[in-house]
Coordinates of C-alpha atoms and ligand atoms in Angstrom, one line a residue:
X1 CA 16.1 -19.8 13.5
X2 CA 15.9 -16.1 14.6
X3 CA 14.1 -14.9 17.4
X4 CA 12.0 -12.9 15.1
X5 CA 10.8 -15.7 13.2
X6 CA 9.3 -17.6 16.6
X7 CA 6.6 -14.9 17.0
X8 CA 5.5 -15.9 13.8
X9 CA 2.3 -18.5 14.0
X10 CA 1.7 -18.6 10.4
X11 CA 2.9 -17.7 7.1
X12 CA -0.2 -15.9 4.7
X13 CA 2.3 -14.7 2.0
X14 CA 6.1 -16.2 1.3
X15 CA 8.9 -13.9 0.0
X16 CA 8.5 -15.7 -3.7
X17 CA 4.9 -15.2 -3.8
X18 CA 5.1 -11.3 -2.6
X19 CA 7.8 -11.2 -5.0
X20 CA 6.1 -12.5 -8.1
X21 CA 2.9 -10.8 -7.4
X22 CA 4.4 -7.3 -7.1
X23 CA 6.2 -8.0 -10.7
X24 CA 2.8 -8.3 -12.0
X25 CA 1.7 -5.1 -10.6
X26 CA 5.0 -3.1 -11.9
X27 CA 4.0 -4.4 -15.5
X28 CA 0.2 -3.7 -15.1
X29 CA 0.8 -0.2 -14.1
X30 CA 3.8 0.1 -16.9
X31 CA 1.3 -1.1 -19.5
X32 CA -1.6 1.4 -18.0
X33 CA 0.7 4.4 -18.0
X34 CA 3.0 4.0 -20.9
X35 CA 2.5 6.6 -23.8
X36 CA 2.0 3.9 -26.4
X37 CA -1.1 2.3 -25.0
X38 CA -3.6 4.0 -26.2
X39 CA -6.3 1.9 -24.1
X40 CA -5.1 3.4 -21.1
X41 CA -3.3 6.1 -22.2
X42 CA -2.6 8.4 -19.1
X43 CA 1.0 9.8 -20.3
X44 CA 2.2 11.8 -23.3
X45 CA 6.0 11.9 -24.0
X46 CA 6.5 15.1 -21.6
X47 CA 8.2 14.7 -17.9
X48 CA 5.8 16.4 -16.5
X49 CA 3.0 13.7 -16.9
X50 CA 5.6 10.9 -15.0
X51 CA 3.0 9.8 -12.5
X52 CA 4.0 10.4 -9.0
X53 CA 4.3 7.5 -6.5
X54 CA 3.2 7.9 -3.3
X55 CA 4.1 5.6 -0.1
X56 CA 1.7 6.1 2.7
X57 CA 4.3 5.6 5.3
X58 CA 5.8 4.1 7.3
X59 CA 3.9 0.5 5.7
X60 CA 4.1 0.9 2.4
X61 CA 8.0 1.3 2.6
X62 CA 8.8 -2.1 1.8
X63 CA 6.3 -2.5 -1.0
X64 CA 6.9 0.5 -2.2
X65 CA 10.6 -0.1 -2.9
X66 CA 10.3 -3.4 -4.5
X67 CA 7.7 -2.1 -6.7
X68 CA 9.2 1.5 -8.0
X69 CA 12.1 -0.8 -9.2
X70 CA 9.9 -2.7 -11.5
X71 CA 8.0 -0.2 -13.4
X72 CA 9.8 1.0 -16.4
X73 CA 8.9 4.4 -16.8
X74 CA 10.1 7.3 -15.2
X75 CA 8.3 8.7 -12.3
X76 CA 8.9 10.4 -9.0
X77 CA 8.2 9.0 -5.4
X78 CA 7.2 10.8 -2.5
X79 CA 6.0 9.8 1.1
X80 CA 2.6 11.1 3.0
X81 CA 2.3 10.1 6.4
X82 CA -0.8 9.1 8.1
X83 CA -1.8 8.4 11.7
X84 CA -4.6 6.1 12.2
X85 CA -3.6 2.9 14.5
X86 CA -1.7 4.3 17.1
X87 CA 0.2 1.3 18.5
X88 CA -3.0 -1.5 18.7
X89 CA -4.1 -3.8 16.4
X90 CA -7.7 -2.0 16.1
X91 CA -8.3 1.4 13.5
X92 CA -9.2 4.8 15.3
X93 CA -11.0 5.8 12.4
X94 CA -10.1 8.8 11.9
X95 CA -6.9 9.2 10.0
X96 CA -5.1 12.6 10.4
X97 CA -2.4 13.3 7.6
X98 CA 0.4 13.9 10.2
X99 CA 3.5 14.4 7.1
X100 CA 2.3 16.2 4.5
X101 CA 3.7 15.0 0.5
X102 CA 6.3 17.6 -1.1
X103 CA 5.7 17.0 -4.5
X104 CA 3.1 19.6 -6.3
X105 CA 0.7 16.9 -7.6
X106 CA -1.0 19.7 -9.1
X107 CA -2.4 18.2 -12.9
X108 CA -0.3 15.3 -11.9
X109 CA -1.3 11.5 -12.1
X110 CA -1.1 10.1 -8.4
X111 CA -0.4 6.5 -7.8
X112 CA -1.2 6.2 -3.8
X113 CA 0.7 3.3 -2.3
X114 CA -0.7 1.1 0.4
X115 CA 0.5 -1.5 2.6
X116 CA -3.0 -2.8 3.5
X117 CA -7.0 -1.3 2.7
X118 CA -8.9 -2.2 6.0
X119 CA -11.7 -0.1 7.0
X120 CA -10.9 2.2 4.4
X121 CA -10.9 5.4 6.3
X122 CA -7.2 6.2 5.5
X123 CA -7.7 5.9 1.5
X124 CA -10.9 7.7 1.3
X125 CA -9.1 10.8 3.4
X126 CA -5.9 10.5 1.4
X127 CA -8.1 10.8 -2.0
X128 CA -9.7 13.5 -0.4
X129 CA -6.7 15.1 0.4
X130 CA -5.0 14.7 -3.4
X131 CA -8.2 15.3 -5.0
X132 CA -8.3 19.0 -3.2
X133 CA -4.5 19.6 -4.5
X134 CA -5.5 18.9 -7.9
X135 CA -4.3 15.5 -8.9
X136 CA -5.2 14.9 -12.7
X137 CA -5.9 11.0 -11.7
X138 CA -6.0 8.9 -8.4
X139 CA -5.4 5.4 -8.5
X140 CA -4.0 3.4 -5.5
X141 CA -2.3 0.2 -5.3
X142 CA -2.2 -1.5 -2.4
X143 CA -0.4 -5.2 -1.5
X144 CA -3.0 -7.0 0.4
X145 CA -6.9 -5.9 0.6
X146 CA -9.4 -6.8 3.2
X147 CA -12.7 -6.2 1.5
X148 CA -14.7 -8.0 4.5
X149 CA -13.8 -5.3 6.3
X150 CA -14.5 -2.3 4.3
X151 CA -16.7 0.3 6.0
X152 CA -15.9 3.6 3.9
X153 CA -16.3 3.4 -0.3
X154 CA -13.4 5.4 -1.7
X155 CA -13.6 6.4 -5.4
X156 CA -10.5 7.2 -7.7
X157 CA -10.3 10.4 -9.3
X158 CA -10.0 10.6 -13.4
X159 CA -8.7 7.6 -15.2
X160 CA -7.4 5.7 -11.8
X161 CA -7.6 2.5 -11.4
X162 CA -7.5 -0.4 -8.4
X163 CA -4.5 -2.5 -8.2
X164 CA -4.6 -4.7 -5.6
X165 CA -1.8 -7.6 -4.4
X166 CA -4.0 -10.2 -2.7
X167 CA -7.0 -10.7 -1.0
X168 CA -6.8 -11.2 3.3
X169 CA -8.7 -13.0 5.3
X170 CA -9.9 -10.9 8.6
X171 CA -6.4 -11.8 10.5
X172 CA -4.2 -9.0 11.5
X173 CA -1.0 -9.3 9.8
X174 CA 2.5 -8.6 10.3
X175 CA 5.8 -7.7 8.1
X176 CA 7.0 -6.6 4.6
X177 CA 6.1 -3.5 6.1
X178 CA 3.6 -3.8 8.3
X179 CA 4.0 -3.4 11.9
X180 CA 2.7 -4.8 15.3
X181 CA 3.4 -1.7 17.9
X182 CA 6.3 -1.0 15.1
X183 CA 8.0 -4.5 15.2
X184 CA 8.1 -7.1 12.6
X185 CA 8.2 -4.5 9.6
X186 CA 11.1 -6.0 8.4
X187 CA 10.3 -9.9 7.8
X188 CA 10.1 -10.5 4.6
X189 CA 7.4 -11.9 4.3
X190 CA 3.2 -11.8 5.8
X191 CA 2.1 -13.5 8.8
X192 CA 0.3 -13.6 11.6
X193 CA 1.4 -13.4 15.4
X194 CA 1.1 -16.1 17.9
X195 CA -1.7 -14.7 20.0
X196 CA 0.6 -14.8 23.4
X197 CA 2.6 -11.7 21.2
X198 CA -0.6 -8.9 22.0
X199 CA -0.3 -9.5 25.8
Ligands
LIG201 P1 -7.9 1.5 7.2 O1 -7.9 3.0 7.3 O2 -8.2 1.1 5.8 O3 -8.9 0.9 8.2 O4 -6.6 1.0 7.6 C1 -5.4 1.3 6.9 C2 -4.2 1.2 7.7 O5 -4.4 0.4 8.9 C3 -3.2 0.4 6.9 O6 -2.5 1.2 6.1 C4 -2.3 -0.2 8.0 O7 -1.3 0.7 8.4 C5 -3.3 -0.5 9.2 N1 -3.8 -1.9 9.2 C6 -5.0 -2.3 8.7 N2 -5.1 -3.7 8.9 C7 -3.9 -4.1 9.4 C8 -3.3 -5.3 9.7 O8 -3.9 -6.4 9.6 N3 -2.0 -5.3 10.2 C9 -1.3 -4.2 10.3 N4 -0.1 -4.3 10.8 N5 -1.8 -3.0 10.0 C10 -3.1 -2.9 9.6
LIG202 MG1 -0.7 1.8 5.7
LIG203 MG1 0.7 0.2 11.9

């Protein structure tokens, strides 16, 4: 067994079950955005309605990847990066947009990719910040939610809509993505650290 592996006290989501779930999502938002469903419709034929993607990095890298390569439609991916945990395991809440995106979202239809919705504070500045550049719709997806802990409502903009991965319990969690003092982003899967990893 890898090193890696024996910080690990418990497993919350396997590789096949992150795997499955984030097909479902890259057919939910392919349904929502493709120009034939008329319930939902967000897109006409043109390019320029391709929704734009965007990882809030460095978490959402992971997720972000597996899920682009699901969705059959074409869009464009960019990256915004935000600072909010500094290296501990508790929110400073106050995010500060520290990367700006490069992509003009100007009349564009913004996906906003998460890793995790905690307190909220990050999502409810990055709408903020989209909504001011003129994003035609907001809607975020995000692979694991922790609603118990929600201190800030955030509201999408236009048409956008919620998609969410899977509830978490109140634990702080580690890989696909997300990070301990920047370790563990790269097991495949969600846990949670044996407690004699913090000190
Ligand atoms: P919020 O602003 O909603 O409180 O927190 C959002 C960000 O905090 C997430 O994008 C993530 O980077 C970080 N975060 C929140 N909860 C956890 C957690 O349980 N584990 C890790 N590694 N990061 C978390
Ligand atoms: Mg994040
Ligand atoms: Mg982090």
């Amino acid at each position: 067994m890898a090193a890696m592996e024996d910080h690990i006290q418990m497993i919350l989501f396997t590789e096949q079950q992150i795997s499955q779930r984030v097909s479902e999502l890259a057919s939910q938002i392919t349904l929502n955005f493709s120009p034939t469903n008329n319930g939902g419709a967000l897109l006409s034929p043109s390019s320029s309605s391709a929704p734009v993607v965007v990882g809030v990095a460095t978490g959402a890298f992971l997720f972000l990847a597996d899920l682009v390569r699901k969705i059959k439609l074409p869009i464009s991916v960019d990256f915004v990066r935000v600072e909010s945990y500094g290296s501990g395991t508790v929110s400073s809440g106050k995010p500060k947009i520290s990367c700006d995106l490069k992509i003009d979202v100007t009349g564009k239809h913004v996906i906003l990719v998460e890793d995790i919705v905690d307190t909220g504070n990050t999502l409810s500045c990055l709408i903020g910040h989209l909504k001011s550049k003129g994003a035609s719709s907001i809607s975020v997806c995000t692979l694991l939610d922790k609603p118990s802990r929600r201190k800030v409502n955030f509201e999408l903009v236009g048409e956008g809509k919620f998609y969410r991965g899977f509830e978490c319990a109140d634990y702080f969690v580690v890989g696909y993505g997300l990070d301990f003092a920047e370790l563990y982003r790269n097991l495949p899967y969600v846990g949670v650290l044996k407690p004699e990893m913090y000190s």
